[in-house]
Coordinates of C-alpha atoms in Angstrom, one line a residue:
M10 CA -61.7 -25.1 21.5
K11 CA -63.2 -21.8 20.5
A12 CA -61.8 -20.2 23.6
V13 CA -58.3 -21.5 22.7
K14 CA -58.6 -20.1 19.1
M15 CA -59.8 -16.8 20.5
L16 CA -56.9 -16.7 22.9
L17 CA -54.4 -17.5 20.1
R18 CA -55.9 -14.7 17.8
R19 CA -55.7 -12.2 20.7
L20 CA -52.1 -13.3 21.4
S21 CA -51.2 -12.9 17.7
L22 CA -52.7 -9.5 17.6
F23 CA -50.9 -8.5 20.7
L24 CA -47.5 -9.6 19.2
V25 CA -48.2 -7.7 16.0
I26 CA -49.0 -4.5 17.9
T27 CA -46.0 -5.0 20.1
L28 CA -43.6 -5.5 17.2
F29 CA -45.1 -2.5 15.4
S30 CA -44.6 -0.3 18.5
I31 CA -41.0 -1.5 19.0
T32 CA -40.3 -0.7 15.3
C33 CA -41.7 2.8 15.6
F34 CA -39.8 3.4 18.8
C35 CA -36.5 2.3 17.2
Q36 CA -37.1 4.5 14.2
A37 CA -37.9 7.4 16.5
V38 CA -34.8 6.9 18.5
S39 CA -32.7 6.6 15.4
A40 CA -34.1 9.8 14.0
G41 CA -33.6 11.5 17.3
T42 CA -30.0 10.4 17.5
S43 CA -29.3 11.5 14.0
T44 CA -30.8 14.9 14.7
A45 CA -28.9 15.2 18.0
Q46 CA -25.6 14.3 16.2
S47 CA -26.3 16.9 13.5
A48 CA -27.3 19.5 16.0
G49 CA -24.2 18.6 18.1
A50 CA -21.8 19.0 15.2
S51 CA -18.9 21.5 16.0
P52 CA -18.7 24.8 14.0
L53 CA -15.6 23.4 12.3
E54 CA -17.4 20.2 11.2
S55 CA -20.4 22.2 10.0
A56 CA -18.3 24.6 8.1
L57 CA -16.4 21.8 6.3
K58 CA -19.6 20.1 5.3
K59 CA -20.8 23.3 3.7
L60 CA -17.4 23.8 2.1
A61 CA -17.6 20.3 0.6
A62 CA -21.2 20.9 -0.7
D63 CA -20.0 24.1 -2.4
I64 CA -17.1 22.3 -4.0
V65 CA -19.4 19.5 -5.2
Q66 CA -21.7 22.0 -6.8
Q67 CA -18.8 23.6 -8.7
M68 CA -17.5 20.2 -9.8
K69 CA -20.9 19.2 -11.1
M70 CA -21.1 22.4 -13.2
R71 CA -17.8 21.5 -14.9
N72 CA -18.4 17.8 -15.2
I73 CA -15.2 17.0 -13.2
S74 CA -15.0 13.2 -12.7
K75 CA -11.9 12.8 -10.5
I76 CA -10.1 15.1 -8.1
A77 CA -7.3 15.0 -5.5
V78 CA -7.2 17.0 -2.3
D79 CA -3.9 18.5 -1.0
D80 CA -3.2 19.5 2.6
F81 CA -4.3 23.0 3.5
T82 CA -1.5 25.3 4.8
Q83 CA -1.6 28.4 6.8
L84 CA -0.8 31.8 5.2
D85 CA 2.8 31.7 6.4
G86 CA 3.3 28.3 4.7
F87 CA 3.2 26.4 8.0
S88 CA 1.7 22.9 7.6
S89 CA -0.3 22.3 10.7
T90 CA -2.4 19.5 12.2
L91 CA -5.5 21.7 11.5
G92 CA -4.6 21.8 7.8
E93 CA -4.3 18.0 7.8
F94 CA -7.6 17.6 9.5
V95 CA -9.3 20.0 7.1
S96 CA -8.1 18.0 4.1
E97 CA -9.1 14.7 5.7
E98 CA -12.6 15.9 6.6
L99 CA -13.1 17.5 3.2
I100 CA -12.3 14.2 1.4
T101 CA -14.8 12.4 3.6
N102 CA -17.5 15.0 3.1
L103 CA -16.8 15.2 -0.7
Y104 CA -17.2 11.5 -0.9
M105 CA -20.4 11.5 1.1
V106 CA -22.0 14.3 -0.9
G107 CA -20.8 13.6 -4.4
A108 CA -19.7 9.9 -4.5
E109 CA -22.1 9.3 -7.5
N110 CA -20.6 12.2 -9.4
F111 CA -16.8 12.0 -9.1
D112 CA -13.9 10.1 -7.5
V113 CA -11.7 11.5 -4.8
V114 CA -8.1 10.4 -4.5
E115 CA -6.8 9.6 -1.0
R116 CA -4.6 12.4 0.2
R117 CA -1.8 10.0 1.2
E118 CA -1.7 8.8 -2.4
L119 CA -1.2 12.3 -3.6
A120 CA 1.5 12.8 -0.9
R121 CA 3.2 9.6 -2.1
I122 CA 3.2 10.8 -5.8
M123 CA 4.5 14.2 -4.8
K124 CA 7.3 12.6 -2.7
E125 CA 8.3 10.3 -5.5
Q126 CA 8.4 13.1 -8.0
R127 CA 10.2 15.3 -5.5
L128 CA 7.4 18.0 -5.5
G129 CA 6.6 20.3 -2.6
S130 CA 3.1 21.7 -2.4
S131 CA 4.4 24.9 -4.1
G132 CA 5.0 22.7 -7.1
L133 CA 1.2 22.3 -7.5
F134 CA 1.1 25.8 -8.9
N135 CA 3.5 24.9 -11.6
K136 CA 1.9 23.9 -14.9
E137 CA 4.4 21.1 -15.6
S138 CA 4.1 19.6 -12.1
L139 CA 0.3 19.7 -12.2
S140 CA 0.3 18.0 -15.6
K141 CA 2.5 15.3 -14.4
I142 CA 0.4 14.7 -11.2
G143 CA -2.7 14.7 -13.3
K144 CA -1.4 12.0 -15.6
L145 CA -0.1 9.8 -12.8
L146 CA -3.3 10.0 -10.7
G147 CA -5.7 10.4 -13.5
V148 CA -7.2 13.5 -11.9
E149 CA -8.7 16.5 -13.7
A150 CA -8.4 19.0 -10.8
I151 CA -6.7 19.4 -7.4
V152 CA -8.4 21.0 -4.4
T153 CA -6.0 22.9 -2.2
G154 CA -6.2 26.0 0.0
S155 CA -5.2 28.1 2.9
I156 CA -6.1 28.8 6.5
A157 CA -6.0 32.4 7.7
D158 CA -5.8 33.3 11.4
L159 CA -8.2 36.1 12.1
V160 CA -7.5 36.1 15.9
N161 CA -11.1 35.6 16.9
G162 CA -11.6 32.9 14.2
V163 CA -10.1 31.2 11.2
K164 CA -11.1 31.5 7.5
I165 CA -10.6 28.5 5.2
N166 CA -10.2 29.3 1.5
A167 CA -10.4 26.4 -0.9
R168 CA -9.3 26.6 -4.5
M169 CA -9.9 24.2 -7.4
I170 CA -7.0 24.1 -9.9
G171 CA -7.2 22.5 -13.3
V172 CA -4.3 20.2 -14.0
E173 CA -4.1 21.1 -17.7
N174 CA -3.6 24.8 -17.4
A175 CA -2.7 25.2 -13.7
K176 CA -5.5 27.9 -13.4
V177 CA -7.9 28.3 -10.5
F178 CA -11.4 27.7 -12.0
A179 CA -13.5 27.7 -8.8
A180 CA -13.2 28.7 -5.1
A181 CA -15.1 28.4 -1.9
S182 CA -14.6 29.6 1.7
A183 CA -15.8 29.2 5.3
K184 CA -15.3 31.0 8.6
I185 CA -15.0 29.2 12.0
P186 CA -15.0 30.9 15.5
M187 CA -11.7 30.4 17.3
N188 CA -11.5 28.1 20.3
E189 CA -8.7 26.3 22.3
T190 CA -8.9 23.1 20.2
I191 CA -8.5 25.0 16.9
R192 CA -5.6 27.1 18.3
V193 CA -3.7 24.0 19.4
L194 CA -4.3 22.3 16.1
M195 CA -3.1 25.4 14.2
D196 CA 0.1 25.6 16.3
K197 CA 1.0 21.9 16.1
G198 CA 2.9 20.8 13.1
S199 CA 1.5 18.2 10.7
A200 CA 3.2 14.8 10.7
Q201 CA 2.8 14.7 6.9
G202 CA 4.0 18.3 6.4
S203 CA 6.9 18.5 3.9
E204 CA 10.3 19.7 5.4
D205 CA 10.5 22.7 3.0
R206 CA 7.3 24.3 4.4
Q207 CA 7.4 23.2 8.0
A208 CA 8.2 25.7 10.7
H209 CA 8.6 25.7 14.4
R210 CA 5.7 27.3 16.2
Y211 CA 6.4 27.2 19.9
K212 CA 8.8 28.8 22.3
T213 CA 11.4 26.4 23.6
I214 CA 11.6 26.8 27.4
W215 CA 13.9 24.0 28.4
K216 CA 16.6 21.9 26.6
N217 CA 19.3 19.3 27.3
D218 CA 21.4 17.2 24.9
F219 CA 18.5 14.9 23.9
L220 CA 15.2 16.6 24.7
A221 CA 13.6 20.0 24.1
I222 CA 10.4 21.2 25.7
D223 CA 8.2 23.8 24.2
Q224 CA 5.3 25.6 25.9
V225 CA 1.9 25.0 24.1
A226 CA -0.9 26.1 26.4
I227 CA -1.8 26.7 30.0
S228 CA -5.5 26.7 31.0
K229 CA -7.2 27.0 34.4
T230 CA -10.7 26.9 35.8
E231 CA -12.6 30.1 36.7
D232 CA -12.2 29.5 40.4
K233 CA -8.4 29.0 39.8
R234 CA -8.4 25.7 41.7
D235 CA -7.5 23.4 38.7
M236 CA -5.0 23.9 36.0
V237 CA -3.7 22.0 32.9
M238 CA -0.3 22.7 31.4
T239 CA 0.5 21.4 28.0
F240 CA 4.0 21.1 26.5
L241 CA 5.6 19.6 23.4
F242 CA 8.4 17.1 24.2
R243 CA 10.8 17.0 21.2
N244 CA 13.5 14.4 20.5
I245 CA 16.4 16.5 19.2
T246 CA 18.7 13.5 18.5
K247 CA 19.1 11.1 15.5
N248 CA 18.1 8.1 17.6
E249 CA 14.9 7.2 19.4
I250 CA 14.7 8.2 23.1
M251 CA 12.7 6.4 25.8
I252 CA 11.6 8.5 28.7
A253 CA 9.1 8.4 31.6
M254 CA 7.8 10.5 34.4
D255 CA 8.7 9.7 38.0
D256 CA 5.6 7.9 39.4
K257 CA 4.8 9.2 43.0
R258 CA 1.9 6.9 43.5
G259 CA 3.8 4.9 46.0
N260 CA 3.6 7.9 48.4
N261 CA 0.3 9.4 47.1
N262 CA -2.4 7.8 45.1
F263 CA -2.9 10.9 43.0
S264 CA 0.6 12.2 42.4
I265 CA 3.2 12.3 39.6
G266 CA 6.6 13.8 39.7
A267 CA 5.6 17.2 38.4
I268 CA 6.0 19.8 41.2
L269 CA 4.4 23.2 40.8
D270 CA 5.9 26.1 42.8
L271 CA 3.2 28.7 43.2
G272 CA 5.7 31.4 44.4
N273 CA 4.0 31.9 47.7
G274 CA 5.8 29.2 49.6
K275 CA 3.3 26.6 48.5
R276 CA 4.1 23.6 46.3
E277 CA 1.7 21.1 44.6
L278 CA 2.3 17.7 43.1
G279 CA 0.8 16.9 39.7
S280 CA -2.5 15.0 39.9
G281 CA -2.7 13.7 36.3
L282 CA -0.6 13.0 33.2
I283 CA -1.6 12.6 29.6
G284 CA 0.7 11.7 26.7
L285 CA 3.6 10.2 28.6
N286 CA 4.2 7.0 30.6
S287 CA 5.2 7.1 34.2
C288 CA 7.2 4.6 36.3
E289 CA 9.4 4.4 39.4
G290 CA 12.7 4.0 37.5
E291 CA 12.1 0.3 36.6
S292 CA 14.5 -1.3 34.1
N293 CA 11.5 -2.6 32.1
V294 CA 11.6 -1.0 28.6
N295 CA 7.8 -1.3 28.3
K296 CA 7.4 1.2 31.1
Y297 CA 8.8 4.0 28.9
S298 CA 7.4 6.2 26.2
T299 CA 9.4 6.2 22.9
I300 CA 9.9 9.3 20.8
A301 CA 11.3 8.7 17.4
P302 CA 14.2 10.8 16.0
G303 CA 13.1 14.4 15.3
K304 CA 9.6 13.6 16.4
E305 CA 7.5 15.0 19.3
A306 CA 4.9 14.1 21.9
L307 CA 2.2 16.4 23.3
V308 CA 2.2 16.1 27.1
S309 CA -0.3 17.6 29.6
F310 CA 0.1 17.9 33.3
Q311 CA -2.9 18.3 35.5
F312 CA -2.9 20.1 38.9
G313 CA -5.8 20.3 41.3
Y314 CA -6.7 21.9 44.7
L315 CA -4.6 25.0 43.9
D316 CA -4.8 28.5 45.2
L317 CA -3.8 30.6 42.2
S318 CA -5.6 33.8 43.4
E319 CA -2.2 35.5 44.0
S320 CA -0.1 33.7 41.5
G321 CA 0.7 35.2 38.1
I322 CA 4.0 33.4 37.7
V323 CA 4.8 29.8 38.7
S324 CA 7.8 27.4 38.3
L325 CA 7.7 23.8 37.3
L326 CA 10.0 21.0 38.4
I327 CA 9.6 17.6 36.5
E328 CA 11.3 14.5 37.8
M329 CA 12.0 12.0 34.9
Y330 CA 13.8 8.9 33.9
R331 CA 15.6 8.0 30.6
Y332 CA 16.0 4.4 29.6
T333 CA 19.0 3.3 27.5
E334 CA 20.9 0.0 26.9
K335 CA 23.3 1.1 29.7
G336 CA 20.6 1.4 32.2
V337 CA 18.1 3.9 33.7
T338 CA 19.2 7.5 34.3
P339 CA 17.1 10.0 36.3
F340 CA 17.1 13.6 35.1
I341 CA 15.4 16.8 36.2
V342 CA 13.5 19.3 34.0
G343 CA 13.4 22.8 35.6
I344 CA 11.2 25.4 34.0
P345 CA 11.2 28.8 35.9
R346 CA 8.8 31.7 35.6
L347 CA 5.8 30.4 33.6
K348 CA 3.1 33.0 33.2
I349 CA -0.4 31.8 34.0

């Protein structure tokens, strides 16, 4: 009996030690993950967190209890996806840092009020407009700002504007190194951008009666064996269009109907596609990508096993289908002389 009790006590002690060890291990893993995530934050994310902390400090000093955040625009007035991202991230960070001190209005709510009152962002600097927005949303200040392209980086300038007198009472700024992601976000128009401040950013390199294609970016690996070409496909009609790439997988398991002419007698089929459906001309509407009237789709073509050592200029041939109620129609996109 004593032996049994001794065994039970040892077993209980073993279980307690085991549970304690597991708990400590889990806490260590959690802490390590948190540290790794913090350390792995991008320069843009880190800068926006610091910007939010600076804004919170200024709000505390002035006992501001409720604010709204407008989309940030570039110096030329262009409303970009980067500006939209900056606003969204700022709202999230402002809430996380200062939730106990003040309320932050959802940016879409501000956009709704501005649309209902027929106010563009330029109207925010008008005393009468600011007063009206302040009363409708119950905010004391609005955070807005600009994004400056410094070639090798961007500078984000935030301003806090009082709704009673339309005066800037505080400011903060942050600098971020330039990279390909930020460049694409800066060049791509915001879906929420107002028509009066939106501008076209890309060079149109091909166009027919329903589709326009603009060049966005071309990137290749150091060994010049792989390349990604990114374009903007724009619906230039007043009706939705349904389009798809020609799918060459029936002949080659790794091919789509994008043919790259390297200019040295060699041609390569595209090996990957992002942003657009592909099919073999089927009459199934679900096989096609839909682009709404006046909207756009970012499309990337991937090419591999290339020899670009002698190529500075290439041409691109894209085989596509358009779906309509009358049936499926093939069409060809030909883009000559692309500098890589």
